[in-house]
PDB file of C-alpha atoms in Angstrom:
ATOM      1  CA  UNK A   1    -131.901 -52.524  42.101  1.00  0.00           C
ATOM      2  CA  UNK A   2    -132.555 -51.128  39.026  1.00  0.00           C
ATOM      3  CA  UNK A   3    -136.113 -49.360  37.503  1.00  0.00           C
ATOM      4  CA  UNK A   4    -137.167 -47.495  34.326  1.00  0.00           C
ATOM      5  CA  UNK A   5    -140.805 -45.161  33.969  1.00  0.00           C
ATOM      6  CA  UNK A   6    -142.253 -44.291  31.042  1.00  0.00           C
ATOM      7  CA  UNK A   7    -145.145 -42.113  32.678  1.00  0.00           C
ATOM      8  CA  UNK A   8    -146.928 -42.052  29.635  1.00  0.00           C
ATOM      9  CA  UNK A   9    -149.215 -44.737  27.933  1.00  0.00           C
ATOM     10  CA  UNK A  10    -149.629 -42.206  24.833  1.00  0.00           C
ATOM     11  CA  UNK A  11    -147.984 -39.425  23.304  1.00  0.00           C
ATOM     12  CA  UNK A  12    -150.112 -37.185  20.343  1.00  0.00           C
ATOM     13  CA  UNK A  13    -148.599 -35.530  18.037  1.00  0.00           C
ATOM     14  CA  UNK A  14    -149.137 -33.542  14.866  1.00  0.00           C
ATOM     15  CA  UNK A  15    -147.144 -34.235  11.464  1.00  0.00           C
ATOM     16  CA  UNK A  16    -143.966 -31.888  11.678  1.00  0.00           C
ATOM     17  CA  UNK A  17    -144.343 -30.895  15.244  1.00  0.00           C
ATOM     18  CA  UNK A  18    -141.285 -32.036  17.432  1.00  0.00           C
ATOM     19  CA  UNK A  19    -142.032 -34.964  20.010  1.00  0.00           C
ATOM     20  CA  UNK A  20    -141.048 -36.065  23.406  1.00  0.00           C
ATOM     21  CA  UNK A  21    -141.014 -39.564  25.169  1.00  0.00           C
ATOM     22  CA  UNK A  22    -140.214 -39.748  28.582  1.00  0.00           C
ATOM     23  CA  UNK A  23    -137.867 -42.138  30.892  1.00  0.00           C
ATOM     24  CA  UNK A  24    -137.077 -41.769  34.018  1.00  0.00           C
ATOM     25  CA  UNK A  25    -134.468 -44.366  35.893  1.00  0.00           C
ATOM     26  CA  UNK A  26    -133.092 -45.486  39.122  1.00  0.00           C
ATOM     27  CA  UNK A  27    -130.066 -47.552  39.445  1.00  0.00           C
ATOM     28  CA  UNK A  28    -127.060 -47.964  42.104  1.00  0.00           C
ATOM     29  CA  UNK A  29    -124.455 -46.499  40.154  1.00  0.00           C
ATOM     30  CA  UNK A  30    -123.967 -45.812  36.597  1.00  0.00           C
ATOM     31  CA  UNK A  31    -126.746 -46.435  34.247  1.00  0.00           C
ATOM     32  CA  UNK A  32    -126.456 -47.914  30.556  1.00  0.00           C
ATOM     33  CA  UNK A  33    -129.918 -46.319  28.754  1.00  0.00           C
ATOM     34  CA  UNK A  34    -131.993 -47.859  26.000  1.00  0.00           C
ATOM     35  CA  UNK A  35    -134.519 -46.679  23.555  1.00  0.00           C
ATOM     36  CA  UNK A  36    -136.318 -49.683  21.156  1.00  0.00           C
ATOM     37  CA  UNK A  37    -139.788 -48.919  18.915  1.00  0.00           C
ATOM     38  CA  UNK A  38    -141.671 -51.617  18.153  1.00  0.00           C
ATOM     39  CA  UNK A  39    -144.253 -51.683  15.351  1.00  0.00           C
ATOM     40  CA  UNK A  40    -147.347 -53.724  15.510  1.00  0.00           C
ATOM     41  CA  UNK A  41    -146.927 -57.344  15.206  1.00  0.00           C
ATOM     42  CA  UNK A  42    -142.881 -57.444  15.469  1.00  0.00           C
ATOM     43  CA  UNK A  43    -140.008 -57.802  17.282  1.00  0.00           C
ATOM     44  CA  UNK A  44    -138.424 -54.250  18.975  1.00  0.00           C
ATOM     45  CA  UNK A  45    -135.785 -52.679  17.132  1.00  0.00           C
ATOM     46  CA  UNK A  46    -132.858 -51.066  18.505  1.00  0.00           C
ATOM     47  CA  UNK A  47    -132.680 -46.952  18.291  1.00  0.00           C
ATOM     48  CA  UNK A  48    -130.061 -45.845  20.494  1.00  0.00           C
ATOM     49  CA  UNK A  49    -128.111 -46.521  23.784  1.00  0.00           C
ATOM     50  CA  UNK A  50    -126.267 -44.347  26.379  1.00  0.00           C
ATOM     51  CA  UNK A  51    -122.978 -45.930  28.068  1.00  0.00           C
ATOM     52  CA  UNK A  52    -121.173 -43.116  28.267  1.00  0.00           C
ATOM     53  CA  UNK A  53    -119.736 -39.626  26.980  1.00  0.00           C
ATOM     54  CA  UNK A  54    -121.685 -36.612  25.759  1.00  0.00           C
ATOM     55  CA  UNK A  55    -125.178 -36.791  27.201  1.00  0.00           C
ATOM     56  CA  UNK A  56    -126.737 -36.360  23.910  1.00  0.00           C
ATOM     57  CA  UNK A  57    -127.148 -39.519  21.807  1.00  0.00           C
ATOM     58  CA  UNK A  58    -128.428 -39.534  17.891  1.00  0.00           C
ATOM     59  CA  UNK A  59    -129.827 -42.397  16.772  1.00  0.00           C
ATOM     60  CA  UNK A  60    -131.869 -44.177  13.831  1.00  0.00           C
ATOM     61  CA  UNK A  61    -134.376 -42.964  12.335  1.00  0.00           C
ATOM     62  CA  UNK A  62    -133.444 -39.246  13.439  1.00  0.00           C
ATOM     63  CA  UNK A  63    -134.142 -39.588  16.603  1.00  0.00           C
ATOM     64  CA  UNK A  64    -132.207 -38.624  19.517  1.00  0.00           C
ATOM     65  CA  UNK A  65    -131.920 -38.551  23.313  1.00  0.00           C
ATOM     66  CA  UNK A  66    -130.474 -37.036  26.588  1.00  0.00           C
ATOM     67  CA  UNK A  67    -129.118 -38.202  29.338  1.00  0.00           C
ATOM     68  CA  UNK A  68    -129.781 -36.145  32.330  1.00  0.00           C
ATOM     69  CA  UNK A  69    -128.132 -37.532  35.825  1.00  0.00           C
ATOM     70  CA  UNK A  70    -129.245 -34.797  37.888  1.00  0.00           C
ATOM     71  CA  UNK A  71    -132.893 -35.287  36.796  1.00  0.00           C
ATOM     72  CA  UNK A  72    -132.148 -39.048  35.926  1.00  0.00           C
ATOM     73  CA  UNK A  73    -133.869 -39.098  32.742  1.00  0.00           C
ATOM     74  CA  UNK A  74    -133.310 -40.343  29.494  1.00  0.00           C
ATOM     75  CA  UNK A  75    -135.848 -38.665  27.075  1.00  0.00           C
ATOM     76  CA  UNK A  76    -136.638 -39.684  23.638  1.00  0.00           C
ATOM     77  CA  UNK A  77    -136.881 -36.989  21.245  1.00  0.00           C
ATOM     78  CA  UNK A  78    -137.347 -36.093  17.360  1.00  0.00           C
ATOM     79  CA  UNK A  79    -137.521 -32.650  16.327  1.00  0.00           C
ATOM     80  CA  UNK A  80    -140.142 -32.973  13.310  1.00  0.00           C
ATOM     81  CA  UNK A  81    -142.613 -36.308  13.665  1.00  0.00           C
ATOM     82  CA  UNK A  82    -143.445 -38.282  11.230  1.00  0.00           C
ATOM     83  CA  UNK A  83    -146.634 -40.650  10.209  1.00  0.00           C
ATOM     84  CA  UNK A  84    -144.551 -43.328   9.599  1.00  0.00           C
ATOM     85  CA  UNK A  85    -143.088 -43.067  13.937  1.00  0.00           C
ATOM     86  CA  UNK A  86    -146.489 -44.014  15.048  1.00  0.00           C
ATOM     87  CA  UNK A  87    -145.200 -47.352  17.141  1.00  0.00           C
ATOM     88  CA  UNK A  88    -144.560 -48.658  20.682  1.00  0.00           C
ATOM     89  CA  UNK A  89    -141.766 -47.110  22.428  1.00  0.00           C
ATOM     90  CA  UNK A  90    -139.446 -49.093  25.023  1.00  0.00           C
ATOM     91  CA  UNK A  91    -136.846 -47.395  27.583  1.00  0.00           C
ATOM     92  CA  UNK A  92    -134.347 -49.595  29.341  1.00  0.00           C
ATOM     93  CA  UNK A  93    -132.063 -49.350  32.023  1.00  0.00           C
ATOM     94  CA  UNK A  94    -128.711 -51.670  33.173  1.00  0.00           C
ATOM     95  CA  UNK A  95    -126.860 -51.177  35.978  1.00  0.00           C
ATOM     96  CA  UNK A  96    -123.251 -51.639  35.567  1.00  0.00           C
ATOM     97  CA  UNK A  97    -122.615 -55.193  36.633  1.00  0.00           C
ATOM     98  CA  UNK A  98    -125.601 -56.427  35.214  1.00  0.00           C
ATOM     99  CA  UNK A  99    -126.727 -57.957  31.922  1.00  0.00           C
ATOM    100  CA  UNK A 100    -130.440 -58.454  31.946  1.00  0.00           C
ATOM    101  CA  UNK A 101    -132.045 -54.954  31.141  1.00  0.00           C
ATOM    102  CA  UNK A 102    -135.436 -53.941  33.103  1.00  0.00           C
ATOM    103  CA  UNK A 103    -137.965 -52.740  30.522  1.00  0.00           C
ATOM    104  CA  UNK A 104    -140.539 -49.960  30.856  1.00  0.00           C
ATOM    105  CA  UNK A 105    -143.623 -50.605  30.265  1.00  0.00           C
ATOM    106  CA  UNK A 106    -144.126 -49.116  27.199  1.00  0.00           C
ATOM    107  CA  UNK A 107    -145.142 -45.566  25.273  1.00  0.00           C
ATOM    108  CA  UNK A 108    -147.264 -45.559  22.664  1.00  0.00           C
ATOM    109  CA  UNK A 109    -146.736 -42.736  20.155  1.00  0.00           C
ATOM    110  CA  UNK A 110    -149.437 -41.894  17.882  1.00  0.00           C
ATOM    111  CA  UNK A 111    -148.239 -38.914  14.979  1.00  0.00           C
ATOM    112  CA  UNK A 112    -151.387 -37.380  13.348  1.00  0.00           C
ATOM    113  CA  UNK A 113    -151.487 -36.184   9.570  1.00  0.00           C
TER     114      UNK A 113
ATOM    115  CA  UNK B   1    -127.060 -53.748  13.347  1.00  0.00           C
ATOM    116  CA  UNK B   2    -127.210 -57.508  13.819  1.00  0.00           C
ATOM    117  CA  UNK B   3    -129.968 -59.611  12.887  1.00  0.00           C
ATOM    118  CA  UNK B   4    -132.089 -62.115  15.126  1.00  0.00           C
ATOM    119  CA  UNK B   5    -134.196 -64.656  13.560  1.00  0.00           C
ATOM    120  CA  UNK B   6    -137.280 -66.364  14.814  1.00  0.00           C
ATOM    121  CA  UNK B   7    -139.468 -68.939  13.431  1.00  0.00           C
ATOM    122  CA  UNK B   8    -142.299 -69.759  13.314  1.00  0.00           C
ATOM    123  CA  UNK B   9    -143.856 -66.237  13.093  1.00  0.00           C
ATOM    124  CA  UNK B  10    -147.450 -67.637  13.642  1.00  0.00           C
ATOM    125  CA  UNK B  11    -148.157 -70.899  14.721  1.00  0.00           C
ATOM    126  CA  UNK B  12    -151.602 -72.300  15.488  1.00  0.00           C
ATOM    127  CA  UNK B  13    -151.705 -75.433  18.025  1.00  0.00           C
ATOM    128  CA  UNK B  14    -154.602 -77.776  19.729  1.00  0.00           C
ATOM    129  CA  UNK B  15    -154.571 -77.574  23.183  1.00  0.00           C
ATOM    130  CA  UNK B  16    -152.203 -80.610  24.799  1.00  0.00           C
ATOM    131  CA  UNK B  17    -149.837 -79.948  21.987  1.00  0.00           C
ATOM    132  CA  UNK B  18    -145.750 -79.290  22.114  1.00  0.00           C
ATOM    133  CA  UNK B  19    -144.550 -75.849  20.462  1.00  0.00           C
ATOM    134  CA  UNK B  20    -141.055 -74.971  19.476  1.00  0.00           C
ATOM    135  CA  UNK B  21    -139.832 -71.793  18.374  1.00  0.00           C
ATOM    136  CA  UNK B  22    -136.379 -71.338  17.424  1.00  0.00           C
ATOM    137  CA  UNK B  23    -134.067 -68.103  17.891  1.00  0.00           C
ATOM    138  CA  UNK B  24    -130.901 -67.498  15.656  1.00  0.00           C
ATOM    139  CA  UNK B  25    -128.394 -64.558  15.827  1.00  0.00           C
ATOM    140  CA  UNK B  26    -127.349 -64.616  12.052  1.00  0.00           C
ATOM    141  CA  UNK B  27    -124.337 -62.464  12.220  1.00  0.00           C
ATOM    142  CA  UNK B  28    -123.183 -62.512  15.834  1.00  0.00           C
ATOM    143  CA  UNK B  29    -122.436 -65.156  18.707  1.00  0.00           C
ATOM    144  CA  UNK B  30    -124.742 -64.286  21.220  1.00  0.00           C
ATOM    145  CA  UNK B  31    -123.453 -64.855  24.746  1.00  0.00           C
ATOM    146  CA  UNK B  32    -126.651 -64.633  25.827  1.00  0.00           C
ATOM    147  CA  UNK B  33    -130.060 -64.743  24.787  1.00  0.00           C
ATOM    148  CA  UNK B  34    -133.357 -63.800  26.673  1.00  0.00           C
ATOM    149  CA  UNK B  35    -136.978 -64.978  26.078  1.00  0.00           C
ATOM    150  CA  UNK B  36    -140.292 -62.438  26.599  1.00  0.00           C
ATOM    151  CA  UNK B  37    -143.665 -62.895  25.972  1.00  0.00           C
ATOM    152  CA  UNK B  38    -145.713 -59.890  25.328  1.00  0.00           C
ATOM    153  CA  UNK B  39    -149.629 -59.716  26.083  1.00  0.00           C
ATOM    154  CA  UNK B  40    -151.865 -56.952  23.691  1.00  0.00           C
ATOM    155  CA  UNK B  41    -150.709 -53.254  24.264  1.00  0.00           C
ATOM    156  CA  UNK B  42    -148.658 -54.455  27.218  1.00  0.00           C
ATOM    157  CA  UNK B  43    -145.072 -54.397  27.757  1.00  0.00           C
ATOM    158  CA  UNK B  44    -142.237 -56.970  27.583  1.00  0.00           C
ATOM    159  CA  UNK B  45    -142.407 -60.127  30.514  1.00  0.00           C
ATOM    160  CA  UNK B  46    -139.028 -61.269  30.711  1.00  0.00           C
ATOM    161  CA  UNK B  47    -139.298 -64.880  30.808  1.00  0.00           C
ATOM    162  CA  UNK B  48    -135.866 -66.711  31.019  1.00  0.00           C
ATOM    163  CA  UNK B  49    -132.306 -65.613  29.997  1.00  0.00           C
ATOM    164  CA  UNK B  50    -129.930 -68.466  28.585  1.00  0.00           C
ATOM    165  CA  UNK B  51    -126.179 -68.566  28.111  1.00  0.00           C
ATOM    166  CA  UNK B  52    -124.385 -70.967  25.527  1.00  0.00           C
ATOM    167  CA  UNK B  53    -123.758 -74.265  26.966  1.00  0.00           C
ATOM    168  CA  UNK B  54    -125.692 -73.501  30.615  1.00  0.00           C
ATOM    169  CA  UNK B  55    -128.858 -73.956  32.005  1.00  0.00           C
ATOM    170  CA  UNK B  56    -131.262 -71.213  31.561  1.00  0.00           C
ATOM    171  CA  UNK B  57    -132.899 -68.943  34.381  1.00  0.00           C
ATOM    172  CA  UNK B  58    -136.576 -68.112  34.942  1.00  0.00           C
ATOM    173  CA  UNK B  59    -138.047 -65.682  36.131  1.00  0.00           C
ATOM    174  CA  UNK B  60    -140.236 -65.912  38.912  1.00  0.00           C
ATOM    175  CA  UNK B  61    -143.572 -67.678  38.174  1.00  0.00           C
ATOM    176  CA  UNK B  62    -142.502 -68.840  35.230  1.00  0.00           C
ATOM    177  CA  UNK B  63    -142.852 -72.827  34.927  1.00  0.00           C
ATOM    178  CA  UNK B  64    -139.498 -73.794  33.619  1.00  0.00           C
ATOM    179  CA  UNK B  65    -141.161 -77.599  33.081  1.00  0.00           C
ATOM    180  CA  UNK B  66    -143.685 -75.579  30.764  1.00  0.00           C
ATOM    181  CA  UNK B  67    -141.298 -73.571  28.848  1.00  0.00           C
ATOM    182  CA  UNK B  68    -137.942 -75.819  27.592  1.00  0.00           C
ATOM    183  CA  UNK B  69    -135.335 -72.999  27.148  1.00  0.00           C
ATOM    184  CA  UNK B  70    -132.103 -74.714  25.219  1.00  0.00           C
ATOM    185  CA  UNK B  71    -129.289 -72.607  24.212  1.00  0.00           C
ATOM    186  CA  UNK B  72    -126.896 -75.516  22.822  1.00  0.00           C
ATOM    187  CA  UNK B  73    -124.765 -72.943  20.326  1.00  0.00           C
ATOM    188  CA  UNK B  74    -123.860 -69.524  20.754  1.00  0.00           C
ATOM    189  CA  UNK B  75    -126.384 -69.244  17.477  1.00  0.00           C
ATOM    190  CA  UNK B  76    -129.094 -70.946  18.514  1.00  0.00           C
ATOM    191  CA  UNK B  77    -131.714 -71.020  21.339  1.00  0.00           C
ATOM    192  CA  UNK B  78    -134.996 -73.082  21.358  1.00  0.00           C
ATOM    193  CA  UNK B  79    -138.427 -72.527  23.805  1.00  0.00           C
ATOM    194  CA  UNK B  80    -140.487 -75.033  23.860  1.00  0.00           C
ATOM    195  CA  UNK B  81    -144.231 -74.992  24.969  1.00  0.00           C
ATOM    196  CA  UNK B  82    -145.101 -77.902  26.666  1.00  0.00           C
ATOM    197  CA  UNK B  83    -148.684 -79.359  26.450  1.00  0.00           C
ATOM    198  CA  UNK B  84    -150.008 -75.699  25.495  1.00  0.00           C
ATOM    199  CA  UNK B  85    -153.546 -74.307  26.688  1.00  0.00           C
ATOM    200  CA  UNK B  86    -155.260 -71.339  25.310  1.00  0.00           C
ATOM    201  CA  UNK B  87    -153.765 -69.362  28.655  1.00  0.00           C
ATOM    202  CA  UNK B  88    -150.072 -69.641  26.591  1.00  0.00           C
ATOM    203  CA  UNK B  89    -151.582 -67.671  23.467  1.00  0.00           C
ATOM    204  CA  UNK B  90    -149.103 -64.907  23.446  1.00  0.00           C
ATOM    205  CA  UNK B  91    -146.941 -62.951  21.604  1.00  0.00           C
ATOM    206  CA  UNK B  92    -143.271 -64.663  22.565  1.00  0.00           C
ATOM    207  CA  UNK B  93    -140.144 -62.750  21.480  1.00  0.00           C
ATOM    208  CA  UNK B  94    -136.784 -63.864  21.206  1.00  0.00           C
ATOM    209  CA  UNK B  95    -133.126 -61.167  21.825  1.00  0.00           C
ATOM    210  CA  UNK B  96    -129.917 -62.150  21.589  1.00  0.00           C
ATOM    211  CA  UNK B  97    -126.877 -60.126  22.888  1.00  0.00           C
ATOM    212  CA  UNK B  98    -123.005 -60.097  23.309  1.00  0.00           C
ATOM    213  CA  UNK B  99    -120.874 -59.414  26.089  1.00  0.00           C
ATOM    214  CA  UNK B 100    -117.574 -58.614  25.069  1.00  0.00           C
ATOM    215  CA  UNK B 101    -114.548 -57.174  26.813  1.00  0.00           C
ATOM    216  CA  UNK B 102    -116.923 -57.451  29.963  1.00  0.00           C
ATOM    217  CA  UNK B 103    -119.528 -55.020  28.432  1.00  0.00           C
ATOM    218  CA  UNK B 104    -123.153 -55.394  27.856  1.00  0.00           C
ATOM    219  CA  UNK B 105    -124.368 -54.727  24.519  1.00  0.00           C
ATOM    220  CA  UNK B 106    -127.583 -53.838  23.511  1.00  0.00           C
ATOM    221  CA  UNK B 107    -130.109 -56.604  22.834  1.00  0.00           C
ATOM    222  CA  UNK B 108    -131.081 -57.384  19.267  1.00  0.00           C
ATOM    223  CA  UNK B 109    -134.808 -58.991  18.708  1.00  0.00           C
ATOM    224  CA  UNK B 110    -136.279 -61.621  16.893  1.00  0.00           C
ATOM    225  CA  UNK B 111    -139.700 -60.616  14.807  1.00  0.00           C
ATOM    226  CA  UNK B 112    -141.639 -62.592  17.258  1.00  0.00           C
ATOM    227  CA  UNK B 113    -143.791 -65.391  17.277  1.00  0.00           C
ATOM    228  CA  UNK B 114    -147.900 -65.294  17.794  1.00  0.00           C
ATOM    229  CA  UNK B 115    -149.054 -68.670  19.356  1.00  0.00           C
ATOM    230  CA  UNK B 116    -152.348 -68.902  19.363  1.00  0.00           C
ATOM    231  CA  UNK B 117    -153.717 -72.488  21.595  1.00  0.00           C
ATOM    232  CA  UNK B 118    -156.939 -73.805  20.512  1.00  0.00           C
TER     233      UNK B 118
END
């Protein structure tokens, strides 16, 4: 069976300071990763995925991520935050085999002027 | 990337009433689509997935007499609320995906649709 945890409900960060979201994972097999943001009142909106190759992804919005297999993580990270990043952040996991992703629950990242 | 559309954004029903929101994929056949609902500040409840042509599957505890999932084109999916109450106010979301060569995409969402039951 497959499982995602974001073990934070909220991230702080200053303006220009570099930011971390967490995900951890547990699947049987090989894991396809997910990052989404969602801003208030919408739909989520796709960042980046992991399937396979070099364990660091980039994605929109300058964001990137890592996937780590020994610590089976999948961090979320952007080097200098921004106002405008303040949002919901999603992590999913898929097990090969699968097509219906398992969701975290959810990191909300709030960037401070 | 590909774009999912959902209408209506915001609809505002009496209680007993039928509500149907529709979910396009504008620029890609979606294989399969999946329907969430979303509560404030909480994360994504996976409702029902639906492929083209088939009958959709719920999730457990979720009343599939309640919540008409259609997926008649690989375009188009429908959810219908059945005789809403004010418990079915939520935030429902629509994503759409395609499978191809036997590999799972990543999901594209719809904007979402506030329902709000009187």
């Amino acid at each position: 069976a497959q499982s995602v945890a974001q073990p934070e409900d909220q991230v702080n960060v200053a303006e220009g300071n570099p930011l971390t979201v967490k995900c951890t994972y547990s699947v049987s097999g090989n894991p396809y990763l997910f990052w989404y943001v969602q801003y208030p009142n919408r739909g989520l909106q796709f960042l980046l995925k992991y399937i396979t190759g070099d364990n660091l992804v980039k994605g929109s919005y300058g964001f990137e991520a890592e996937f780590n297999k020994s610590q089976t993580s999948f961090h979320l990270k952007k080097p200098s935050a921004l106002v405008s990043d303040s949002a919901l952040y999603f992590c999913a996991v898929l097990e090969g085999g699968s097509y219906i992703p398992t969701f975290g629950r959810g990191t909300s990242l709030i960037v401070h002027p | 990337g590909a774009v999912v559309s959902q209408h209506p954004s915001r609809v505002i029903c009496k209680s007993g009433t039928s509500v149907k929101i529709e979910c396009r994929s504008l620029d890609f056949q979606a294989t399969t689509m999946f329907w969430y609902r979303q509560f404030p500040k909480q994360s994504l409840m996976l409702m029902a997935t639906s492929n083209e042509g088939s009958k959709a599957t719920y999730e457990q505890g979720v009343e599939k007499d309640k919540f008409l999932i259609n997926h008649a084109s690989l375009t188009l999916s429908t959810l219908t609320v059945t005789s809403a109450h004010p418990e079915d106010s939520s935030f429902y979301i629509c994503s759409a995906s395609e499978i191809s060569g036997g590999q799972y995409n990543e999901q594209f969402f719809g904007p979402g649709t506030r329902l709000t039951v009187l």
